[in-house]
Coordinates of C-alpha atoms in Angstrom, one line a residue:
M1 CA 0.0 0.0 0.0
S2 CA 1.3 3.4 -1.0
L3 CA 1.2 6.6 1.1
I4 CA -0.6 8.2 -1.7
R5 CA -4.3 7.5 -2.6
F6 CA -6.4 9.0 -5.4
G7 CA -10.2 9.3 -5.8
V8 CA -10.8 9.3 -2.1
S9 CA -14.5 9.7 -1.2
A10 CA -15.1 12.0 1.8
S11 CA -18.1 14.0 2.7
N12 CA -16.5 16.2 5.4
Y13 CA -13.0 17.2 6.7
S14 CA -13.1 14.4 9.4
E15 CA -13.5 11.7 6.7
A16 CA -10.8 13.4 4.5
I17 CA -8.3 13.6 7.4
T18 CA -9.1 10.0 8.4
S19 CA -8.5 8.8 4.8
A20 CA -5.0 10.4 4.8
G21 CA -4.3 9.3 8.4
E22 CA -5.3 5.7 7.8
L23 CA -2.5 5.4 5.2
L24 CA 0.0 6.3 8.0
V25 CA -1.6 3.8 10.4
A26 CA -1.6 1.0 7.8
K27 CA 2.2 1.4 7.3
G28 CA 2.9 1.6 11.0
F29 CA 4.1 5.2 11.0
V30 CA 1.5 6.3 13.6
K31 CA -0.8 4.7 16.1
P32 CA -4.6 5.1 15.5
N33 CA -4.9 7.7 18.2
Y34 CA -2.9 10.1 16.0
V35 CA -5.7 10.2 13.4
S36 CA -8.1 11.3 16.1
A37 CA -5.7 13.9 17.3
M38 CA -5.4 15.4 13.8
I39 CA -9.2 15.7 13.6
R40 CA -9.3 17.4 17.1
V41 CA -6.8 20.0 15.9
V42 CA -9.4 21.2 13.3
E43 CA -12.3 20.9 15.7
E44 CA -10.4 23.0 18.3
L45 CA -8.5 25.5 16.1
G46 CA -10.5 25.7 12.9
P47 CA -9.3 25.4 9.3
Y48 CA -5.9 26.9 9.7
I49 CA -4.4 23.7 8.3
V50 CA -5.7 24.8 4.9
L51 CA -2.4 26.3 3.7
V52 CA -3.5 27.4 0.2
D53 CA -6.8 27.0 -1.6
G54 CA -7.4 23.3 -2.2
F55 CA -4.7 21.9 0.1
A56 CA -4.8 20.9 3.8
L57 CA -1.9 19.8 6.0
A58 CA -3.4 17.6 8.7
H59 CA -1.1 17.1 11.7
A60 CA -1.1 16.9 15.5
A61 CA 1.6 17.6 18.0
P62 CA 4.6 15.2 18.0
G63 CA 4.4 12.6 20.7
E64 CA 4.2 8.9 21.5
D65 CA 1.5 8.2 18.9
V66 CA 4.1 8.9 16.1
V67 CA 6.4 5.9 15.5
E68 CA 8.3 7.4 12.5
N69 CA 8.3 10.6 10.5
A70 CA 6.1 10.3 7.4
I71 CA 3.7 12.1 5.1
S72 CA 0.7 10.6 3.3
V73 CA -1.5 12.2 0.6
A74 CA -5.2 11.7 0.0
V75 CA -6.5 13.2 -3.3
L76 CA -10.2 13.6 -2.8
E77 CA -12.8 12.7 -5.5
N78 CA -14.6 16.0 -4.7
P79 CA -13.5 19.0 -2.6
V80 CA -14.8 19.2 1.0
D81 CA -15.3 22.2 3.2
F82 CA -12.8 22.3 6.1
G83 CA -14.6 25.2 7.7
S84 CA -15.3 28.8 6.8
G85 CA -15.8 27.8 3.1
K86 CA -12.2 26.6 2.8
M87 CA -12.5 23.9 0.2
V88 CA -9.9 21.1 0.0
K89 CA -9.1 18.6 -2.6
V90 CA -5.7 17.3 -1.4
V91 CA -5.0 16.3 2.2
F92 CA -1.5 15.7 3.5
A93 CA -1.2 13.9 6.8
L94 CA 2.1 14.8 8.5
A95 CA 3.5 12.6 11.3
A96 CA 6.6 14.0 13.1
K97 CA 8.3 12.4 16.1
D98 CA 9.8 15.6 17.4
H99 CA 9.3 19.4 17.3
N100 CA 12.2 20.1 14.9
S101 CA 11.0 17.5 12.4
H102 CA 7.5 18.9 12.6
I103 CA 8.6 22.4 11.9
E104 CA 11.0 21.4 9.1
S105 CA 8.3 19.3 7.3
L106 CA 5.7 22.1 7.7
G107 CA 8.1 24.6 6.1
A108 CA 9.1 22.3 3.3
L109 CA 5.4 21.5 2.4
A110 CA 4.6 25.3 2.6
D111 CA 7.4 25.9 0.1
L112 CA 6.2 23.1 -2.1
L113 CA 2.7 24.5 -2.2
A114 CA 3.9 28.1 -2.8
D115 CA 4.7 27.0 -6.4
V116 CA 1.7 27.0 -8.7
E117 CA 3.2 24.2 -10.9
N118 CA 3.6 21.9 -7.9
R119 CA 0.0 22.6 -6.9
N120 CA -1.2 21.8 -10.4
V121 CA 0.7 18.5 -10.4
L122 CA -0.8 17.6 -7.0
L123 CA -4.3 18.5 -8.0
N124 CA -4.3 16.8 -11.4
S125 CA -1.8 13.9 -11.4
C126 CA -3.0 10.3 -11.1
D127 CA 0.6 9.1 -10.9
S128 CA 1.7 8.3 -7.4
E129 CA 5.4 8.0 -8.4
Q130 CA 5.3 11.6 -9.8
I131 CA 3.8 12.9 -6.5
R132 CA 6.3 10.8 -4.4
I133 CA 9.2 12.3 -6.3
L134 CA 7.8 15.8 -5.9
L135 CA 7.4 15.2 -2.1
A136 CA 10.9 13.6 -1.8
Q137 CA 12.5 16.6 -3.5
A138 CA 10.6 19.1 -1.3
L139 CA 11.5 17.2 1.9
G140 CA 15.1 16.6 0.9
E141 CA 14.8 12.8 0.9

Protein backbone atom coordinates (compact mmCIF):
# COMPACT_ATOMS: atom_id res chain seq x y z
CA MET A 1 0.00 0.00 0.00
CA SER A 2 1.30 3.41 -0.96
CA LEU A 3 1.19 6.56 1.14
CA ILE A 4 -0.64 8.23 -1.75
CA ARG A 5 -4.27 7.54 -2.58
CA PHE A 6 -6.40 8.97 -5.40
CA GLY A 7 -10.17 9.28 -5.79
CA VAL A 8 -10.82 9.26 -2.06
CA SER A 9 -14.47 9.66 -1.17
CA ALA A 10 -15.09 11.99 1.77
CA SER A 11 -18.13 14.04 2.70
CA ASN A 12 -16.45 16.20 5.37
CA TYR A 13 -13.04 17.18 6.74
CA SER A 14 -13.11 14.44 9.37
CA GLU A 15 -13.48 11.71 6.73
CA ALA A 16 -10.83 13.39 4.54
CA ILE A 17 -8.31 13.56 7.39
CA THR A 18 -9.14 9.98 8.39
CA SER A 19 -8.46 8.77 4.84
CA ALA A 20 -5.02 10.38 4.81
CA GLY A 21 -4.27 9.31 8.37
CA GLU A 22 -5.25 5.69 7.83
CA LEU A 23 -2.49 5.42 5.23
CA LEU A 24 0.02 6.29 7.97
CA VAL A 25 -1.59 3.82 10.40
CA ALA A 26 -1.56 1.00 7.82
CA LYS A 27 2.19 1.43 7.29
CA GLY A 28 2.89 1.57 11.01
CA PHE A 29 4.10 5.18 11.04
CA VAL A 30 1.50 6.29 13.60
CA LYS A 31 -0.84 4.72 16.11
CA PRO A 32 -4.60 5.06 15.48
CA ASN A 33 -4.93 7.74 18.19
CA TYR A 34 -2.89 10.09 16.03
CA VAL A 35 -5.67 10.22 13.42
CA SER A 36 -8.15 11.30 16.10
CA ALA A 37 -5.67 13.92 17.31
CA MET A 38 -5.40 15.40 13.78
CA ILE A 39 -9.18 15.74 13.62
CA ARG A 40 -9.28 17.35 17.07
CA VAL A 41 -6.83 20.01 15.88
CA VAL A 42 -9.36 21.20 13.29
CA GLU A 43 -12.26 20.90 15.74
CA GLU A 44 -10.43 23.03 18.30
CA LEU A 45 -8.47 25.48 16.12
CA GLY A 46 -10.47 25.70 12.91
CA PRO A 47 -9.32 25.36 9.31
CA TYR A 48 -5.86 26.93 9.72
CA ILE A 49 -4.43 23.68 8.29
CA VAL A 50 -5.68 24.81 4.85
CA LEU A 51 -2.36 26.26 3.68
CA VAL A 52 -3.50 27.41 0.24
CA ASP A 53 -6.76 27.00 -1.65
CA GLY A 54 -7.37 23.30 -2.21
CA PHE A 55 -4.70 21.92 0.15
CA ALA A 56 -4.78 20.95 3.81
CA LEU A 57 -1.91 19.77 5.98
CA ALA A 58 -3.41 17.63 8.72
CA HIS A 59 -1.12 17.14 11.69
CA ALA A 60 -1.05 16.90 15.45
CA ALA A 61 1.61 17.56 18.03
CA PRO A 62 4.62 15.24 18.00
CA GLY A 63 4.36 12.57 20.66
CA GLU A 64 4.18 8.91 21.52
CA ASP A 65 1.51 8.21 18.86
CA VAL A 66 4.11 8.88 16.14
CA VAL A 67 6.38 5.90 15.46
CA GLU A 68 8.29 7.36 12.51
CA ASN A 69 8.33 10.60 10.51
CA ALA A 70 6.12 10.28 7.43
CA ILE A 71 3.72 12.07 5.10
CA SER A 72 0.71 10.64 3.32
CA VAL A 73 -1.46 12.18 0.63
CA ALA A 74 -5.17 11.68 -0.03
CA VAL A 75 -6.47 13.22 -3.26
CA LEU A 76 -10.21 13.57 -2.83
CA GLU A 77 -12.76 12.70 -5.47
CA ASN A 78 -14.57 15.97 -4.69
CA PRO A 79 -13.46 18.96 -2.61
CA VAL A 80 -14.77 19.17 0.95
CA ASP A 81 -15.27 22.17 3.22
CA PHE A 82 -12.76 22.29 6.07
CA GLY A 83 -14.63 25.20 7.66
CA SER A 84 -15.30 28.82 6.76
CA GLY A 85 -15.80 27.81 3.13
CA LYS A 86 -12.18 26.59 2.78
CA MET A 87 -12.50 23.87 0.16
CA VAL A 88 -9.86 21.12 0.04
CA LYS A 89 -9.09 18.55 -2.64
CA VAL A 90 -5.66 17.32 -1.44
CA VAL A 91 -5.00 16.33 2.17
CA PHE A 92 -1.50 15.75 3.47
CA ALA A 93 -1.17 13.94 6.80
CA LEU A 94 2.09 14.77 8.54
CA ALA A 95 3.54 12.63 11.30
CA ALA A 96 6.62 13.98 13.07
CA LYS A 97 8.33 12.39 16.06
CA ASP A 98 9.78 15.63 17.40
CA HIS A 99 9.31 19.39 17.27
CA ASN A 100 12.22 20.07 14.88
CA SER A 101 11.05 17.47 12.35
CA HIS A 102 7.54 18.87 12.63
CA ILE A 103 8.63 22.45 11.89
CA GLU A 104 11.01 21.41 9.08
CA SER A 105 8.35 19.34 7.33
CA LEU A 106 5.70 22.06 7.69
CA GLY A 107 8.09 24.58 6.13
CA ALA A 108 9.08 22.26 3.29
CA LEU A 109 5.44 21.55 2.42
CA ALA A 110 4.57 25.26 2.59
CA ASP A 111 7.41 25.94 0.15
CA LEU A 112 6.21 23.12 -2.12
CA LEU A 113 2.69 24.55 -2.18
CA ALA A 114 3.91 28.08 -2.83
CA ASP A 115 4.73 26.99 -6.39
CA VAL A 116 1.68 26.98 -8.68
CA GLU A 117 3.18 24.24 -10.91
CA ASN A 118 3.58 21.94 -7.93
CA ARG A 119 -0.01 22.60 -6.89
CA ASN A 120 -1.22 21.77 -10.41
CA VAL A 121 0.68 18.46 -10.38
CA LEU A 122 -0.77 17.56 -6.99
CA LEU A 123 -4.31 18.47 -8.03
CA ASN A 124 -4.26 16.82 -11.45
CA SER A 125 -1.82 13.91 -11.41
CA CYS A 126 -2.96 10.32 -11.06
CA ASP A 127 0.64 9.11 -10.93
CA SER A 128 1.69 8.27 -7.37
CA GLU A 129 5.35 8.03 -8.41
CA GLN A 130 5.27 11.58 -9.79
CA ILE A 131 3.83 12.85 -6.51
CA ARG A 132 6.25 10.75 -4.43
CA ILE A 133 9.22 12.27 -6.31
CA LEU A 134 7.82 15.79 -5.87
CA LEU A 135 7.44 15.24 -2.12
CA ALA A 136 10.87 13.64 -1.79
CA GLN A 137 12.48 16.63 -3.53
CA ALA A 138 10.60 19.09 -1.32
CA LEU A 139 11.50 17.23 1.86
CA GLY A 140 15.12 16.63 0.85
CA GLU A 141 14.83 12.84 0.86
